[in-house]
PDB file of C-alpha atoms and ligand atoms in Angstrom:
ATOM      1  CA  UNK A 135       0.000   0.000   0.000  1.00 55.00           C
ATOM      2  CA  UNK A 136       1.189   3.634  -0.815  1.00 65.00           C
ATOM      3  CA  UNK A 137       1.340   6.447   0.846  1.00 77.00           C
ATOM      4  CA  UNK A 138       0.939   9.288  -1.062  1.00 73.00           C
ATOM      5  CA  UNK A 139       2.362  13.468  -1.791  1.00 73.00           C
ATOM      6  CA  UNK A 140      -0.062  15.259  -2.992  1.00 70.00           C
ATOM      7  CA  UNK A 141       1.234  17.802  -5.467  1.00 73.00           C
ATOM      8  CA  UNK A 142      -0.232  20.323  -8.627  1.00 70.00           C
ATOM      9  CA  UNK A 143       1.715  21.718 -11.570  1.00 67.00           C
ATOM     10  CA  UNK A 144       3.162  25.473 -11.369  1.00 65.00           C
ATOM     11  CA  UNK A 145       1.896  27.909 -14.085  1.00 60.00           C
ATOM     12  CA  UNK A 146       5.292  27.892 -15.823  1.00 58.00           C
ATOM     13  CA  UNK A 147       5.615  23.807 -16.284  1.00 56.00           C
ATOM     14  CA  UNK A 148       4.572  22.688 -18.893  1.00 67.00           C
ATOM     15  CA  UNK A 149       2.281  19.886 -18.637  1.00 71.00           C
ATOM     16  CA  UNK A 150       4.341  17.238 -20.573  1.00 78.00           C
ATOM     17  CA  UNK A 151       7.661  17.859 -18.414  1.00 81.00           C
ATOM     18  CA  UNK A 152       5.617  17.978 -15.162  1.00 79.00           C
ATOM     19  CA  UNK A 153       4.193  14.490 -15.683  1.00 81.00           C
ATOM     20  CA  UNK A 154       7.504  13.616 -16.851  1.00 85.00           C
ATOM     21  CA  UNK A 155       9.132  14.889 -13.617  1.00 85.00           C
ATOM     22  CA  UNK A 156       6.580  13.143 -11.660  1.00 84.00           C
ATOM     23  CA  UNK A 157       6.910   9.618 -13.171  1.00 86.00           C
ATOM     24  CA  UNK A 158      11.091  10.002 -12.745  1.00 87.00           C
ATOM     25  CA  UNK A 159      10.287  10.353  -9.138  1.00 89.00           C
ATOM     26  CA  UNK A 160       7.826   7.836  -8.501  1.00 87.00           C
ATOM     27  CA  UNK A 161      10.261   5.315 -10.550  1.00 89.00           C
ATOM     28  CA  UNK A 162      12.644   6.553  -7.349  1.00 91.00           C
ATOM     29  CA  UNK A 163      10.430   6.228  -4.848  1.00 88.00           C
ATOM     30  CA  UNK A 164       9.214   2.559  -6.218  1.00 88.00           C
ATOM     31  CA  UNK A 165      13.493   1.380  -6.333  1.00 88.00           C
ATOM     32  CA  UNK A 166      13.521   2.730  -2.663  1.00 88.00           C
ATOM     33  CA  UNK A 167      10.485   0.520  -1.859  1.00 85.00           C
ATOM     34  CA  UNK A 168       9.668   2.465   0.779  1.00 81.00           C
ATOM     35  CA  UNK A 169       5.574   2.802   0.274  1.00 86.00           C
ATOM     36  CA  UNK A 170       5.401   6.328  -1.185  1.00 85.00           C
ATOM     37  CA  UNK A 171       4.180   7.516  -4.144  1.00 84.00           C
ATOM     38  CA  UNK A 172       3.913  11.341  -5.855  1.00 80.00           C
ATOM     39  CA  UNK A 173       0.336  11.707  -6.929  1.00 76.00           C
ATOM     40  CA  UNK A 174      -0.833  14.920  -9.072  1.00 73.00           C
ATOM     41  CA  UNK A 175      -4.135  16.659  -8.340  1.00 68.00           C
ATOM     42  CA  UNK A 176      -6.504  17.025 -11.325  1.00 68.00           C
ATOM     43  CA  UNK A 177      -8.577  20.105 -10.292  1.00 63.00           C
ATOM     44  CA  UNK A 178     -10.664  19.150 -13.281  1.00 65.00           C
ATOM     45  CA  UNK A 179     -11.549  15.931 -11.714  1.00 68.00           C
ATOM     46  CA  UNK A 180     -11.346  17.209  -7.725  1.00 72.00           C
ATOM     47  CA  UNK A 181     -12.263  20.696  -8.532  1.00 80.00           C
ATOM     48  CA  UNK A 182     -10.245  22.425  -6.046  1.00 87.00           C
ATOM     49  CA  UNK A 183      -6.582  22.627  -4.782  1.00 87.00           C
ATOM     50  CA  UNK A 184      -5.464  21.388  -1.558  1.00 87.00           C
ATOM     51  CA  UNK A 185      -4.796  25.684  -0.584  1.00 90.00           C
ATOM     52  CA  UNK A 186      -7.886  26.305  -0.964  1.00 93.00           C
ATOM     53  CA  UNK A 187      -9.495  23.197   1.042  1.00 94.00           C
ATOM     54  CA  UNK A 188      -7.769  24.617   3.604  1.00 95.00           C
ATOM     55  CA  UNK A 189      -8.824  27.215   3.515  1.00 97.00           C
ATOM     56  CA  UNK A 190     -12.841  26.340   3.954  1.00 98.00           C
ATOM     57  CA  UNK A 191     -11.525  24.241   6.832  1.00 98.00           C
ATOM     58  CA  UNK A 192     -10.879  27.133   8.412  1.00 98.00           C
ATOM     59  CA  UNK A 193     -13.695  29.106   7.156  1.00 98.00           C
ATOM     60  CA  UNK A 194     -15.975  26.970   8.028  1.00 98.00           C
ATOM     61  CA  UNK A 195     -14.915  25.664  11.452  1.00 98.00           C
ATOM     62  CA  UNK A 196     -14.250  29.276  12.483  1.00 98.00           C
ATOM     63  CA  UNK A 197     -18.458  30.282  11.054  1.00 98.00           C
ATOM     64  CA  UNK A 198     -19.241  27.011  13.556  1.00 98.00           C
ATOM     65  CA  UNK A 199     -17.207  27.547  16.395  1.00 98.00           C
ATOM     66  CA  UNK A 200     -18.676  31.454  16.554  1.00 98.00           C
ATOM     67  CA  UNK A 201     -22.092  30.290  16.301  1.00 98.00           C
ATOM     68  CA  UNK A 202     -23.049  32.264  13.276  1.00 98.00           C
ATOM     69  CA  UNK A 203     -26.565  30.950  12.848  1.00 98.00           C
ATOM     70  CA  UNK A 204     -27.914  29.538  10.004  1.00 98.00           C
ATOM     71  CA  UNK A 205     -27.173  26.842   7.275  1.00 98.00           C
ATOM     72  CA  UNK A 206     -24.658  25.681   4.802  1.00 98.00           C
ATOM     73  CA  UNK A 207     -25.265  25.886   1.410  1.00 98.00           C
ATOM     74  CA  UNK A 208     -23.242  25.472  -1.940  1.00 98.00           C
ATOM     75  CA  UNK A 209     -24.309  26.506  -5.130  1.00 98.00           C
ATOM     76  CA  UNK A 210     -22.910  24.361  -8.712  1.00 98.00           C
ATOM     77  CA  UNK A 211     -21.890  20.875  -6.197  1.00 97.00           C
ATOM     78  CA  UNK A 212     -21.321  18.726  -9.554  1.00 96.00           C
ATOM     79  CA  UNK A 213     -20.074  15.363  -7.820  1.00 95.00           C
ATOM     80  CA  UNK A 214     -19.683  17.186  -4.406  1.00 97.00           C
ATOM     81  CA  UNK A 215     -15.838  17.272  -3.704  1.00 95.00           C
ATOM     82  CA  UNK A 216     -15.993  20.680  -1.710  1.00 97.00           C
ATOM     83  CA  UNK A 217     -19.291  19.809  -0.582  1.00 98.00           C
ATOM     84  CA  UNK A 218     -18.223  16.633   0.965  1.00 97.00           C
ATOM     85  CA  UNK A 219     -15.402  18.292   2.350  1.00 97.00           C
ATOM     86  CA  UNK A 220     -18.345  21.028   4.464  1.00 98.00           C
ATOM     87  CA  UNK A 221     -20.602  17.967   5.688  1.00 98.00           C
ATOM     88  CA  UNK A 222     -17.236  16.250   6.815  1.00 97.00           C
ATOM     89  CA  UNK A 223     -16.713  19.549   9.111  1.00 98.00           C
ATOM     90  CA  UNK A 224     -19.910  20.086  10.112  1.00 98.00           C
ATOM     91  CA  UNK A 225     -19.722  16.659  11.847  1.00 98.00           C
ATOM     92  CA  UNK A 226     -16.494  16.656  13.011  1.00 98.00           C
ATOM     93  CA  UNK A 227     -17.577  20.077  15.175  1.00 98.00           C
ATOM     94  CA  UNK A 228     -20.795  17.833  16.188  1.00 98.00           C
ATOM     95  CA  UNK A 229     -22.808  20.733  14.834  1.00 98.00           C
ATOM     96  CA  UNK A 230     -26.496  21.092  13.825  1.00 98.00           C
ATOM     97  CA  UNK A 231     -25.835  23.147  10.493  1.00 98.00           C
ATOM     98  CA  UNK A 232     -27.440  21.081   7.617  1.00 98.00           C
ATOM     99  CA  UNK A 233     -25.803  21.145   3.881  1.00 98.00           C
ATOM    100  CA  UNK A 234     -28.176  21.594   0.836  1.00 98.00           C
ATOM    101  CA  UNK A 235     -26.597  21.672  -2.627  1.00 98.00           C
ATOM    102  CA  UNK A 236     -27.921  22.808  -5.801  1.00 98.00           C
ATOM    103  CA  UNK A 237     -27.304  21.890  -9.206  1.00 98.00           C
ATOM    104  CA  UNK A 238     -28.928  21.537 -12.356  1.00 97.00           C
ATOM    105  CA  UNK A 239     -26.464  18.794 -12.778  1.00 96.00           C
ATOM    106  CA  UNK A 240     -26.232  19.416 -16.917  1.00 91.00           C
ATOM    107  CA  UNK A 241     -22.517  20.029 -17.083  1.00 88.00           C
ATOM    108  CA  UNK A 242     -20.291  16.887 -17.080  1.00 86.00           C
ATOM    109  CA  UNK A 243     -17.164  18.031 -17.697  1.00 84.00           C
ATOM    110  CA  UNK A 244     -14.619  14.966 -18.364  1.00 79.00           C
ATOM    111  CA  UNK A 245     -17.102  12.865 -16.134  1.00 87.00           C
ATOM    112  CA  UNK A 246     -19.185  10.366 -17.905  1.00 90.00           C
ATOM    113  CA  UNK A 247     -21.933   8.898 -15.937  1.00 93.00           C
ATOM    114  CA  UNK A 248     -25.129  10.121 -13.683  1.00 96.00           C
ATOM    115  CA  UNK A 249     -23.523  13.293 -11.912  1.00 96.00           C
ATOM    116  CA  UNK A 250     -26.115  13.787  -9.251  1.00 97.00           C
ATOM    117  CA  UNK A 251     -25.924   9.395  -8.341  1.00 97.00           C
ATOM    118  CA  UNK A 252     -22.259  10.115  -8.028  1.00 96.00           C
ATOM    119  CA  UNK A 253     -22.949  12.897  -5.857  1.00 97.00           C
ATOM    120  CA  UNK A 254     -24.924  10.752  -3.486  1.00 98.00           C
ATOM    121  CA  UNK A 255     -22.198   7.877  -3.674  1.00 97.00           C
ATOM    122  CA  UNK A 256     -19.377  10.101  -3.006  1.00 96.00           C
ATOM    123  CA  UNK A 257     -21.347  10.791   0.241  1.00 97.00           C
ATOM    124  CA  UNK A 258     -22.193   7.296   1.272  1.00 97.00           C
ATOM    125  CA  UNK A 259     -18.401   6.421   0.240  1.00 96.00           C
ATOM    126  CA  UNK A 260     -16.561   9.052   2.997  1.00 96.00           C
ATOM    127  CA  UNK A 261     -19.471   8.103   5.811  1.00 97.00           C
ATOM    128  CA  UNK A 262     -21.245  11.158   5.961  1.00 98.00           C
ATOM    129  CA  UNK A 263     -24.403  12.329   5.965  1.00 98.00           C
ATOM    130  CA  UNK A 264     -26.413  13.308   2.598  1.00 98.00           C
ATOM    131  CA  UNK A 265     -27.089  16.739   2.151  1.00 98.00           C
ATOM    132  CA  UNK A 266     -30.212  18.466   0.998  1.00 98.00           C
ATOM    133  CA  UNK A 267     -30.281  18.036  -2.976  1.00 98.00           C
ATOM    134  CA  UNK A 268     -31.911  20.693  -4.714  1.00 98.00           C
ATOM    135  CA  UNK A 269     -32.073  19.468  -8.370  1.00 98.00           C
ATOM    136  CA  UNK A 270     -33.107  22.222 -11.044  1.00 98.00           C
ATOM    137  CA  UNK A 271     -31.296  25.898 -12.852  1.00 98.00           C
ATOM    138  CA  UNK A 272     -30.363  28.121 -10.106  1.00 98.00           C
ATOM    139  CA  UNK A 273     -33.000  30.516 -11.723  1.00 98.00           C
ATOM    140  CA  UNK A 274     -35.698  28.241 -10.886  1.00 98.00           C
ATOM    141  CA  UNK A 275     -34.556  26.877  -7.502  1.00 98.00           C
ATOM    142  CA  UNK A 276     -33.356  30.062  -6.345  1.00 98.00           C
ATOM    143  CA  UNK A 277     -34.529  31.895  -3.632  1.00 98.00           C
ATOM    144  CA  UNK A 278     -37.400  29.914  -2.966  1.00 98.00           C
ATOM    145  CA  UNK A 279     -35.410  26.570  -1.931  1.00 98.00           C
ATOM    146  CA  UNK A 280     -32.948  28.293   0.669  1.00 98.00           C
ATOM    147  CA  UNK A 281     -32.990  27.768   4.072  1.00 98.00           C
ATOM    148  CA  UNK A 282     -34.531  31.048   5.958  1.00 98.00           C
ATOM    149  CA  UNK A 283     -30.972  31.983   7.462  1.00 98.00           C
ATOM    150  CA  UNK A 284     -27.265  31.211   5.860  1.00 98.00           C
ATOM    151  CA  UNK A 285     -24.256  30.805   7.724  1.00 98.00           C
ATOM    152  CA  UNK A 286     -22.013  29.945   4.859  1.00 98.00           C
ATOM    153  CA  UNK A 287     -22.170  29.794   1.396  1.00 98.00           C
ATOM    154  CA  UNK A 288     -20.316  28.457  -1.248  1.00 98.00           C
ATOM    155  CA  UNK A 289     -20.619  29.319  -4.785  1.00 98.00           C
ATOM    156  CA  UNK A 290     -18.866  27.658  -8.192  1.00 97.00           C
ATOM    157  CA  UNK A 291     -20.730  27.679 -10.553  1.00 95.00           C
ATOM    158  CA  UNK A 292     -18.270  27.947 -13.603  1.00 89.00           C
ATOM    159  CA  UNK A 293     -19.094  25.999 -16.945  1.00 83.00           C
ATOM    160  CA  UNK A 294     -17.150  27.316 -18.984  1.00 80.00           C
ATOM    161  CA  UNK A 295     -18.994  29.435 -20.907  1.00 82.00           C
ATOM    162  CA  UNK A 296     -19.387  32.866 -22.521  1.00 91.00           C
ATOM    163  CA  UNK A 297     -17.844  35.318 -19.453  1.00 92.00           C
ATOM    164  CA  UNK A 298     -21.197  37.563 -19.728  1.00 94.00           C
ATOM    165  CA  UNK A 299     -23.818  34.810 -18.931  1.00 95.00           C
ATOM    166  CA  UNK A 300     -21.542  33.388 -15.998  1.00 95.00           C
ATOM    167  CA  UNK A 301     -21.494  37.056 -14.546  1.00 96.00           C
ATOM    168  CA  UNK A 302     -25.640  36.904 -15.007  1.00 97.00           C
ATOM    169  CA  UNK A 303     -25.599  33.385 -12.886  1.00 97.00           C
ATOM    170  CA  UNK A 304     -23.720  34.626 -10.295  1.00 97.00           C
ATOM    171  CA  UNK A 305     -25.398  38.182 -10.058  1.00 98.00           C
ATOM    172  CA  UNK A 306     -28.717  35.904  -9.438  1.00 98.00           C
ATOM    173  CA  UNK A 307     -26.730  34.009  -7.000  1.00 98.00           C
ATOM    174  CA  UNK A 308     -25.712  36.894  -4.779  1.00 98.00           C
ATOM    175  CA  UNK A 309     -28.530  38.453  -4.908  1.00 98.00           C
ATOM    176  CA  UNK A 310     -30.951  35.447  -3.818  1.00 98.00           C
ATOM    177  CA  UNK A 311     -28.291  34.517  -1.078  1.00 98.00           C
ATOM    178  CA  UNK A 312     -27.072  38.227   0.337  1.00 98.00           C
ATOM    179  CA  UNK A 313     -31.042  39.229   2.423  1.00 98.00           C
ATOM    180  CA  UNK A 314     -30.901  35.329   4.554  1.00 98.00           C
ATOM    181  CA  UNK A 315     -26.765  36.201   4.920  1.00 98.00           C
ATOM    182  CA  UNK A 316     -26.614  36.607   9.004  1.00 98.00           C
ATOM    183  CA  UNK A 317     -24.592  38.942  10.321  1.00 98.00           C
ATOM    184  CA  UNK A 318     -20.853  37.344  10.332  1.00 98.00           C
ATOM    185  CA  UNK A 319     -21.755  35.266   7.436  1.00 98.00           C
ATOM    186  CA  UNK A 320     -19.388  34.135   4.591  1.00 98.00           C
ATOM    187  CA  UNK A 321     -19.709  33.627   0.990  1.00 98.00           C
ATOM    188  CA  UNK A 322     -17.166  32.375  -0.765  1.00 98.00           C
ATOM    189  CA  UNK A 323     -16.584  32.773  -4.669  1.00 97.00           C
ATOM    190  CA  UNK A 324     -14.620  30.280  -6.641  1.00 96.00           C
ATOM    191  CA  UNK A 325     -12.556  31.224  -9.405  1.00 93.00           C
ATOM    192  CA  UNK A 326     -12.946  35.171  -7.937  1.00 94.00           C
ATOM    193  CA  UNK A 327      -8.987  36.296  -9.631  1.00 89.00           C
ATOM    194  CA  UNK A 328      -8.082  39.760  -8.289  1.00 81.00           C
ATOM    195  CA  UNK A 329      -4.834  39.747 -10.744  1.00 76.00           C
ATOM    196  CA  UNK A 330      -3.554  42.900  -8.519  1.00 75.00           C
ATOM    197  CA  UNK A 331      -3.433  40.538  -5.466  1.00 71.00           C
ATOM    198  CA  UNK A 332      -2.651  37.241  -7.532  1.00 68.00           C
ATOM    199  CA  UNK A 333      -0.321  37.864 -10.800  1.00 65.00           C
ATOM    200  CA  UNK A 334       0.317  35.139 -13.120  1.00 65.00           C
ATOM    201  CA  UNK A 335      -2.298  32.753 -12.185  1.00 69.00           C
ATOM    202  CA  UNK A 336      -4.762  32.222 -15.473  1.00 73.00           C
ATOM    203  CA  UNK A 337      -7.972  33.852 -15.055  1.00 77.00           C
ATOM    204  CA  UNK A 338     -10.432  31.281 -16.128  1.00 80.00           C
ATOM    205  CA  UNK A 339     -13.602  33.204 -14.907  1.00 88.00           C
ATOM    206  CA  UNK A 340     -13.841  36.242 -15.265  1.00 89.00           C
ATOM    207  CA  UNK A 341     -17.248  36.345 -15.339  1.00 94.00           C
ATOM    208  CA  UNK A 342     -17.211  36.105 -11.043  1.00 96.00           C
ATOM    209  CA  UNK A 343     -14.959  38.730 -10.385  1.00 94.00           C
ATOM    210  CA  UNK A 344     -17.571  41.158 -12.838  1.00 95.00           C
ATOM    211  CA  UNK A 345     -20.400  39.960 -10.577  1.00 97.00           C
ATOM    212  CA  UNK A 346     -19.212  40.493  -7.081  1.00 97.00           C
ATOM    213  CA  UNK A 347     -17.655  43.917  -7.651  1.00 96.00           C
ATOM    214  CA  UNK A 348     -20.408  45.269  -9.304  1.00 97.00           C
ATOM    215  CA  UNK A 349     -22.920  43.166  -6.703  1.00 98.00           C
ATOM    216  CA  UNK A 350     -20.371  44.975  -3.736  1.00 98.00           C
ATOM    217  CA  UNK A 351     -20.622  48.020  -4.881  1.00 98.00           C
ATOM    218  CA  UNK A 352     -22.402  50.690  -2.376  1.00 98.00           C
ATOM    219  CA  UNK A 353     -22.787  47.808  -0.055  1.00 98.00           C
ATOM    220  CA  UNK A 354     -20.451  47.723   3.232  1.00 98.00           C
ATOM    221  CA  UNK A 355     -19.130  44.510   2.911  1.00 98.00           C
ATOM    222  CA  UNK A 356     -15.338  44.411   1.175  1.00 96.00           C
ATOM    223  CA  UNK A 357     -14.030  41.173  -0.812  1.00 96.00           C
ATOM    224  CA  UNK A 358     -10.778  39.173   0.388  1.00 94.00           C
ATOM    225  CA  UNK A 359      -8.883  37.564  -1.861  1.00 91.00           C
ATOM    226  CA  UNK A 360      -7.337  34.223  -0.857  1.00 91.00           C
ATOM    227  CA  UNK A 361      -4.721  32.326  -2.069  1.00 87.00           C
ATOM    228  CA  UNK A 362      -5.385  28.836  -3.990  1.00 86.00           C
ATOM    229  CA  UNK A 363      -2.126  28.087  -5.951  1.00 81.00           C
ATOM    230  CA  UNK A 364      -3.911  26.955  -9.330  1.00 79.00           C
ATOM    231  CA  UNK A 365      -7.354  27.696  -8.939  1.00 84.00           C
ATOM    232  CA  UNK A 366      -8.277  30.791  -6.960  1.00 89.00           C
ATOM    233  CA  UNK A 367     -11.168  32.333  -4.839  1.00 94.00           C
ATOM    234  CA  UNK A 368     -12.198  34.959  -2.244  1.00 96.00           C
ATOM    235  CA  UNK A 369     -15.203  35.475   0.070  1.00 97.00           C
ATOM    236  CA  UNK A 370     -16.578  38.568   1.774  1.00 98.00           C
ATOM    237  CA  UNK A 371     -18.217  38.531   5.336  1.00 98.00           C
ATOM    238  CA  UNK A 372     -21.858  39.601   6.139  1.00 98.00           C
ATOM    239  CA  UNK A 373     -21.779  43.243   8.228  1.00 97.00           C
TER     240      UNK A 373
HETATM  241  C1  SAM B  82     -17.267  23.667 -11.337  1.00 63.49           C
HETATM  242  S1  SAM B  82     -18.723  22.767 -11.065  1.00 63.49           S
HETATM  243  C2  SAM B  82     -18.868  22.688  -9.317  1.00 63.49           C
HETATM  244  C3  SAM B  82     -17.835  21.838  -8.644  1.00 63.49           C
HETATM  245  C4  SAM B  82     -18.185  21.489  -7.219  1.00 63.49           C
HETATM  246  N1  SAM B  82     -18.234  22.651  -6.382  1.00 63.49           N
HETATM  247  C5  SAM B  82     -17.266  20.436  -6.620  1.00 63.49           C
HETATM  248  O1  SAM B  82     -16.595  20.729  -5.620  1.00 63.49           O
HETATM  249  O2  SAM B  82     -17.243  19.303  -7.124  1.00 63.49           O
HETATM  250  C6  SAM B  82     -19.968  23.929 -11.505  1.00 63.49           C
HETATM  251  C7  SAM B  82     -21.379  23.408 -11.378  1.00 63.49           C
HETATM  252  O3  SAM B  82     -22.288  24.510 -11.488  1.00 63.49           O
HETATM  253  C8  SAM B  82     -23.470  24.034 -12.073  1.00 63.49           C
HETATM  254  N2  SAM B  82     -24.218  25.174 -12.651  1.00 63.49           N
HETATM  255  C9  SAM B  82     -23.721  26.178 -13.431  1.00 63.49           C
HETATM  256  N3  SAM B  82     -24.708  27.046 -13.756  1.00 63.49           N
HETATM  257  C10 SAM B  82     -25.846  26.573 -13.180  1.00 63.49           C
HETATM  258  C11 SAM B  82     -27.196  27.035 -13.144  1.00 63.49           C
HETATM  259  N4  SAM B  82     -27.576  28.161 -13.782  1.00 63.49           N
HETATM  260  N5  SAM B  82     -28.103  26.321 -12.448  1.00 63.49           N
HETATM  261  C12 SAM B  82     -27.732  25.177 -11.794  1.00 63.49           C
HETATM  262  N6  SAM B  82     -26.466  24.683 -11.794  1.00 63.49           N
HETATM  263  C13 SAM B  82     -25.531  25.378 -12.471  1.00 63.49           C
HETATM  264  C14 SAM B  82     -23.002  23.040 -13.128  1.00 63.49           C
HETATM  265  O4  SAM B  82     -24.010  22.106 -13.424  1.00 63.49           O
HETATM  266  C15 SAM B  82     -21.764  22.425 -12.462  1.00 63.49           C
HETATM  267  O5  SAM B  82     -22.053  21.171 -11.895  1.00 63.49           O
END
């Protein structure tokens, strides 16, 4: 059995020398015999990088362990890898927050297969509990399926599409979330890329960043930018 590194390719490597690299060093590691193994995240397949799953660990657990009431709530879950990642802390902290996800579930990406069955096995596979699914376009399911108060919202709803129409999904997003916000609250945009704050890293949707600062604007609340190696996001917290 292996142990394994977890590790992502830099902007500047190219992909072909990175895997490359990567196979020279496991073909180390495997003359060593010593039970470890390099293995390289696919954020296409897990959808995040290991920065920023650390950082909604501590998002999260801090939102539980200062009582901001209200639930948890993602928005785009596709096979749930953050999602299963919230429920996991929610029970850890032995706390009554419940998870509902929503997804129209139309956008497989490289995944072949029923998305939203995956969902639920990905669930059942890691022990925890299944969150609320709400199945359905966020324009249809959205407000009227949220919880009455929000504690903690995540929102990633990227597909890859025309820059303009992502910025329209999210503006409907943050406006149906923002009024059941409670005060100390935190949403949290994926793919939000502030290059001021974050340089070279590719900005794959810009469409977010075009929502929030125009959704922002006149309102008190101010946008942090956070860092996520490959894929990046920020959050802002409910005044
Ligand atoms: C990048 S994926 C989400 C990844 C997910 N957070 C994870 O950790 O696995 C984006 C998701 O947003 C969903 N989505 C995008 N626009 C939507 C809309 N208007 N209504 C419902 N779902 C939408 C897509 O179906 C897709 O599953």
């Amino acid at each position: 059995m292996n142990n394994y590194f977890i590790t992502q390719p830099p902007y500047s490597n190219s992909k072909k020398k990175f895997v490359s690299l990567i196979n020279f060093i496991n073909k180390g590691l495997r003359f060593v015999d010593l039970g470890y193994q390099v293995q390289q995240l696919d954020t296409r397949v897990d959808m995040n990088t290991v920065e920023q799953r650390i950082n909604y660990y501590h998002l999260l657990t801090n939102i539980i362990t200062s009582n901001v009431p209200g639930d948890v709530i993602e928005l785009g879950t596709f096979t749930g890898q953050c999602a299963a990642l919230f429920e996991k802390i929610i029970e850890v902290n032995a706390s009554d927050k419940k998870l509902h996800v929503y997804d129209s579930f139309g956008v497989s990406f490289k995944f072949k297969g029923d998305i939203e069955e995956k969902l639920k096995e990905n669930f059942i596979t890691a022990g925890l509990k299944a969150p609320v699914i709400h199945r359905g376009n966020f324009f249809d399911t959205l407000p009227s399926e949220l919880p009455e108060k929000l504690s903690f919202i995540h929102i990633d709803c990227g597909f890859g599409g025309d820059p303009l129409e992502h910025k329209k999904v999210m503006m409907h997003c943050l406006q149906s979330v923002y009024p059941r916000m409670a005060t100390g609250a935190i949403c949290i945009m994926m793919d939000y890329n502030d290059p001021a704050e974050n340089g070279i890293a590719p900005n794959v949707a810009p469409g977010v960043k075009l929502a929030c600062d125009e959704f922002l604007t006149g309102k008190p609340e101010t946008i942090m930018a956070l860092y996520g190696n490959t894929y990046l996001h920020a959050y802002f917290r409910k005044v």
